[in-house]
PDB file of C-alpha atoms in Angstrom:
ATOM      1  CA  UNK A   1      34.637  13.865   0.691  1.00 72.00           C
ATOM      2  CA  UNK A   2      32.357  11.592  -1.319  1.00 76.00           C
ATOM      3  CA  UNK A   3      32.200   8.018  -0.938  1.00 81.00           C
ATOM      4  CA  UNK A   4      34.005   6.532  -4.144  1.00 86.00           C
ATOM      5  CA  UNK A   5      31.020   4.172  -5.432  1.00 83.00           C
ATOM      6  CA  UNK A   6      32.563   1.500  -8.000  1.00 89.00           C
ATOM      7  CA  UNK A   7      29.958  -1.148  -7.856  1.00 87.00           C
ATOM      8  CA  UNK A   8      26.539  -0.976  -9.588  1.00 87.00           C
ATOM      9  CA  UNK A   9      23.346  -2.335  -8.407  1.00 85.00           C
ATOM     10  CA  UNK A  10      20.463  -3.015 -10.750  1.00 88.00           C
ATOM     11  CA  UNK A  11      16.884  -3.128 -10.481  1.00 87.00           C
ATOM     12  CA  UNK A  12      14.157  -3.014 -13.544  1.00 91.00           C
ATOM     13  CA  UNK A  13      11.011  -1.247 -13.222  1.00 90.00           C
ATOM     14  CA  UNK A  14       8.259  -0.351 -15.350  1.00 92.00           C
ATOM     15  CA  UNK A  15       7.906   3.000 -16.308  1.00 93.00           C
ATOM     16  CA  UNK A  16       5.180   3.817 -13.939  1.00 92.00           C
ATOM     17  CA  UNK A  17       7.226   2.619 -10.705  1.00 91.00           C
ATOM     18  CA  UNK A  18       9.922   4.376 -11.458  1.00 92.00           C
ATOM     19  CA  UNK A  19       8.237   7.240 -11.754  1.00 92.00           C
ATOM     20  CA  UNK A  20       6.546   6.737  -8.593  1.00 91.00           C
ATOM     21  CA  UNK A  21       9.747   5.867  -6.908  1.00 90.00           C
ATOM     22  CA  UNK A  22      11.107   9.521  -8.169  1.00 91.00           C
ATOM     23  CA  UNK A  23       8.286  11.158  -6.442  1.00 90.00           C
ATOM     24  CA  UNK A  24       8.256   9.413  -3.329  1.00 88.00           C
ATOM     25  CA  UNK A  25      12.421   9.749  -2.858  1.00 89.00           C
ATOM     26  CA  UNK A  26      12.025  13.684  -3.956  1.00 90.00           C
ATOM     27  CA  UNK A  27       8.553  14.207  -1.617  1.00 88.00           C
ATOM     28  CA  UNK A  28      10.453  12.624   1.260  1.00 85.00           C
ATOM     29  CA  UNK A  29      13.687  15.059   0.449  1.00 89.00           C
ATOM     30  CA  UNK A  30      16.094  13.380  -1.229  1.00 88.00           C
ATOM     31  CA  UNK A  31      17.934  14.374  -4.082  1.00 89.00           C
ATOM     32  CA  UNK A  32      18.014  10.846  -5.950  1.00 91.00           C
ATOM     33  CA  UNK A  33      16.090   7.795  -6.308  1.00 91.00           C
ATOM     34  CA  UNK A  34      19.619   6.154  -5.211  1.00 90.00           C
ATOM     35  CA  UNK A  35      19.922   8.298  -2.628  1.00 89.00           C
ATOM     36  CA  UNK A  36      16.840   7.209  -1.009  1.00 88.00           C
ATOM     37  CA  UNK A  37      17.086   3.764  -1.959  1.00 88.00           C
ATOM     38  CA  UNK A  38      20.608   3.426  -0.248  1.00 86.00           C
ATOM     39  CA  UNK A  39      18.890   5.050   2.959  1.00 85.00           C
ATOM     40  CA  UNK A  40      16.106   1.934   2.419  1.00 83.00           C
ATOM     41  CA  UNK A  41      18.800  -0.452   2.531  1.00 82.00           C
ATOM     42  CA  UNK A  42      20.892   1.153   4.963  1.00 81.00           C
ATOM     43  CA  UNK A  43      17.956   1.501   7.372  1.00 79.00           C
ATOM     44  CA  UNK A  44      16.899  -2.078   6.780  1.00 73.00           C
ATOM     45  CA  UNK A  45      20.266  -3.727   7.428  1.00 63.00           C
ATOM     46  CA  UNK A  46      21.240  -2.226  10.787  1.00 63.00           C
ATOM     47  CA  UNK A  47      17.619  -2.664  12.219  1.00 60.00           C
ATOM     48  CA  UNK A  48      17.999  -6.137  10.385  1.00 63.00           C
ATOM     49  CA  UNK A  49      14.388  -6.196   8.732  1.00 60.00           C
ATOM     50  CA  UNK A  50      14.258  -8.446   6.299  1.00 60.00           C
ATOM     51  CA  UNK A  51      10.591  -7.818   5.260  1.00 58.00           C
ATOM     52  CA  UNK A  52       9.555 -11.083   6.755  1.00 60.00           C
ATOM     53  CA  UNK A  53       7.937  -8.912  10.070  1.00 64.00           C
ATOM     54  CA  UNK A  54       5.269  -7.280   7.659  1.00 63.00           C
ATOM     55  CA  UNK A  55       4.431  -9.699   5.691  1.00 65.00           C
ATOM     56  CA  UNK A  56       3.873 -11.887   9.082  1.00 72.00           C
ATOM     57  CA  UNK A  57       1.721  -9.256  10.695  1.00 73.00           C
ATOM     58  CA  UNK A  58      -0.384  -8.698   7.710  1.00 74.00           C
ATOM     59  CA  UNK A  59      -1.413 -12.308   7.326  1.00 74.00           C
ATOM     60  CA  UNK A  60      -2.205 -12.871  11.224  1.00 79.00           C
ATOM     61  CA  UNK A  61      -4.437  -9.466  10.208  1.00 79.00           C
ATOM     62  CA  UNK A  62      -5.909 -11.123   7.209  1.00 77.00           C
ATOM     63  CA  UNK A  63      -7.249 -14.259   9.088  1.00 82.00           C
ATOM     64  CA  UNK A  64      -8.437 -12.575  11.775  1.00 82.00           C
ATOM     65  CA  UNK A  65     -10.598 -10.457   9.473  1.00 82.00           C
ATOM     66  CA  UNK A  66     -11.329 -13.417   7.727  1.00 82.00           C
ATOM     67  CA  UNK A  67     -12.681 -14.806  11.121  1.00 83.00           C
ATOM     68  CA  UNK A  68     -14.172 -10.983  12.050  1.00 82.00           C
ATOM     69  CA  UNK A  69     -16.488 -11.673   8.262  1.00 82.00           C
ATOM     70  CA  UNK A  70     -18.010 -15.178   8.815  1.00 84.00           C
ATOM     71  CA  UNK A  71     -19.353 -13.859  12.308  1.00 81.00           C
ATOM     72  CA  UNK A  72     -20.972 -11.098  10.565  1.00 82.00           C
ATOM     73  CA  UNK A  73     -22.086 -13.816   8.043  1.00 85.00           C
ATOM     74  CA  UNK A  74     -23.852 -15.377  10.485  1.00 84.00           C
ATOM     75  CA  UNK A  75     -25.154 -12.471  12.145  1.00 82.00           C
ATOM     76  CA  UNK A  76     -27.002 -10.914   9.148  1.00 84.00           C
ATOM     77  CA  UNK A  77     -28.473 -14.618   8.654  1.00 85.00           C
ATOM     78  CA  UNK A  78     -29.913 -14.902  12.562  1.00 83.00           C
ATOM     79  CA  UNK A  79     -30.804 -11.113  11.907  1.00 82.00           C
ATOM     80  CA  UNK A  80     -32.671 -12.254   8.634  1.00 83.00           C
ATOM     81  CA  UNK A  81     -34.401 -15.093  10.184  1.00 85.00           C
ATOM     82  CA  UNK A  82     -35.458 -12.783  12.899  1.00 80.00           C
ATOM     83  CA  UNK A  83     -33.261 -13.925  15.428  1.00 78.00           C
ATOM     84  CA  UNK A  84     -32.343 -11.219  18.347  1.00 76.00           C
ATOM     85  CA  UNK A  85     -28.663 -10.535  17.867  1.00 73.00           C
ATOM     86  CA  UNK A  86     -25.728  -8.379  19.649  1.00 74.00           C
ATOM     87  CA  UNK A  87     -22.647  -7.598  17.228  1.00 73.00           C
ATOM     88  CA  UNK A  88     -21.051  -4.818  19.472  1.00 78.00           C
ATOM     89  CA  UNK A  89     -18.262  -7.633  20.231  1.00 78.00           C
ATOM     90  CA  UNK A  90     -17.616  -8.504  16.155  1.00 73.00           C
ATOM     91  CA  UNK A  91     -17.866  -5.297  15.449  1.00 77.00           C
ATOM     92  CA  UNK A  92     -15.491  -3.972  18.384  1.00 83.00           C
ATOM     93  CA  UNK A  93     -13.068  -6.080  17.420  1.00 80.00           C
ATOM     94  CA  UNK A  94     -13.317  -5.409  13.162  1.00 78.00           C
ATOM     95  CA  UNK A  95     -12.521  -1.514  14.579  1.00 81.00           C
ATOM     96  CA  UNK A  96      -9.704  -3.014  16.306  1.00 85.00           C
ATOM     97  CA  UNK A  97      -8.322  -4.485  13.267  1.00 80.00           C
ATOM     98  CA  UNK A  98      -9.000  -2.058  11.228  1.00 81.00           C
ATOM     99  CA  UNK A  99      -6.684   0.387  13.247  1.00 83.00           C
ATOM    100  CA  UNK A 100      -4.108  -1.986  13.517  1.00 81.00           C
ATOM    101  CA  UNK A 101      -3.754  -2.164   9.465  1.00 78.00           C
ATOM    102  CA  UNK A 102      -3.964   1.475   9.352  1.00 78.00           C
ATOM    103  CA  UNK A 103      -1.428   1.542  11.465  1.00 78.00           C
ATOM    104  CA  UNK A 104       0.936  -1.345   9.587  1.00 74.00           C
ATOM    105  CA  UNK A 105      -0.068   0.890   6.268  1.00 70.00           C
ATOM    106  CA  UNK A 106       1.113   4.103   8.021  1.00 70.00           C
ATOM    107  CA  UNK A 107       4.359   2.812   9.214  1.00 69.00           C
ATOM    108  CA  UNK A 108       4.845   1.049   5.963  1.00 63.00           C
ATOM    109  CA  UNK A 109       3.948   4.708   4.070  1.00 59.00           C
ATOM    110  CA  UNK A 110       5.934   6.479   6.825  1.00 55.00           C
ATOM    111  CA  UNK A 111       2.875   8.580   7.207  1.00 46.00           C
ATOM    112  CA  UNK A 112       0.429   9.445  10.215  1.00 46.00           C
ATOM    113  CA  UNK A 113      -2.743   7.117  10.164  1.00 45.00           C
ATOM    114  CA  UNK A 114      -5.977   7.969   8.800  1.00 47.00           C
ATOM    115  CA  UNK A 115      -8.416   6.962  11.697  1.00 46.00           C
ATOM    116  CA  UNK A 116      -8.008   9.821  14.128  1.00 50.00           C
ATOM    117  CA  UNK A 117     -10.096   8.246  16.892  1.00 50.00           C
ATOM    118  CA  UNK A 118      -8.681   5.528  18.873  1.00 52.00           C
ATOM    119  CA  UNK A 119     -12.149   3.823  19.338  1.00 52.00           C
ATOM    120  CA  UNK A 120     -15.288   4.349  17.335  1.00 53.00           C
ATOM    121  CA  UNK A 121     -18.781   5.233  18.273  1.00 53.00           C
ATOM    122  CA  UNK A 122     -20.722   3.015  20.502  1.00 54.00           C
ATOM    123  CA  UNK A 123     -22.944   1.663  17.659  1.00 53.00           C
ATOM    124  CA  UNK A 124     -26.471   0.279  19.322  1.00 50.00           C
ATOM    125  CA  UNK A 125     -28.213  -2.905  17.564  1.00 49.00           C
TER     126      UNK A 125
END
């Protein structure tokens, strides 16, 4: 027997979101936009997400690839004033971080990641 559904929640979007929203609900099987947007909320209030997780994660990812680009700054200036430089460490760790955002984006998509190797090539400077 269906649930008797009295109450109405609203939400604008633009044209184009709702749109997108329809695809996305039907692609991942449902029959409705409601119906998948219930599952959204249902999901998110018994594993009590509040959104705050994400949007944590991806600024600790932001400044450390903010940190990751002025060491390459300053490597491409000692490597333009001749200097002998090693990057494997700055750039080991920008792979690193990479993978972890692919990884945030995947979960966020709920789709697999697109970096299929764990570690990239040894790259030799």
């Amino acid at each position: 027997m269906p649930i008797a559904r009295t109450s109405r929640l609203s939400v604008r979007a633009s044209p184009a979101e709702l749109n997108r929203w329809n695809s996305v609900a039907h692609h991942l099987g449902h029959s409705t936009t409601a119906h998948w947007i219930r599952a959204l909320l249902a999901t998110s209030e018994l594993a009590g997400d509040d959104g705050q997780k994400v949007s944590s994660e991806l600024y600790s990812l932001r400044h450390a690839l903010s940190r990751i680009g002025n060491n390459l700054n300053q490597l491409a200036y000692s490597a333009h004033c001749g200097d002998h430089i090693h990057c494997g460490e700055t750039l080991t760790e920008l792979a690193y971080r990479l993978h972890q955002i692919d990884e945030l984006l995947a979960q966020s998509r709920n789709r697999p990641p697109r970096r299929r190797c764990p570690r990239p090539a040894t790259t030799l400077h």
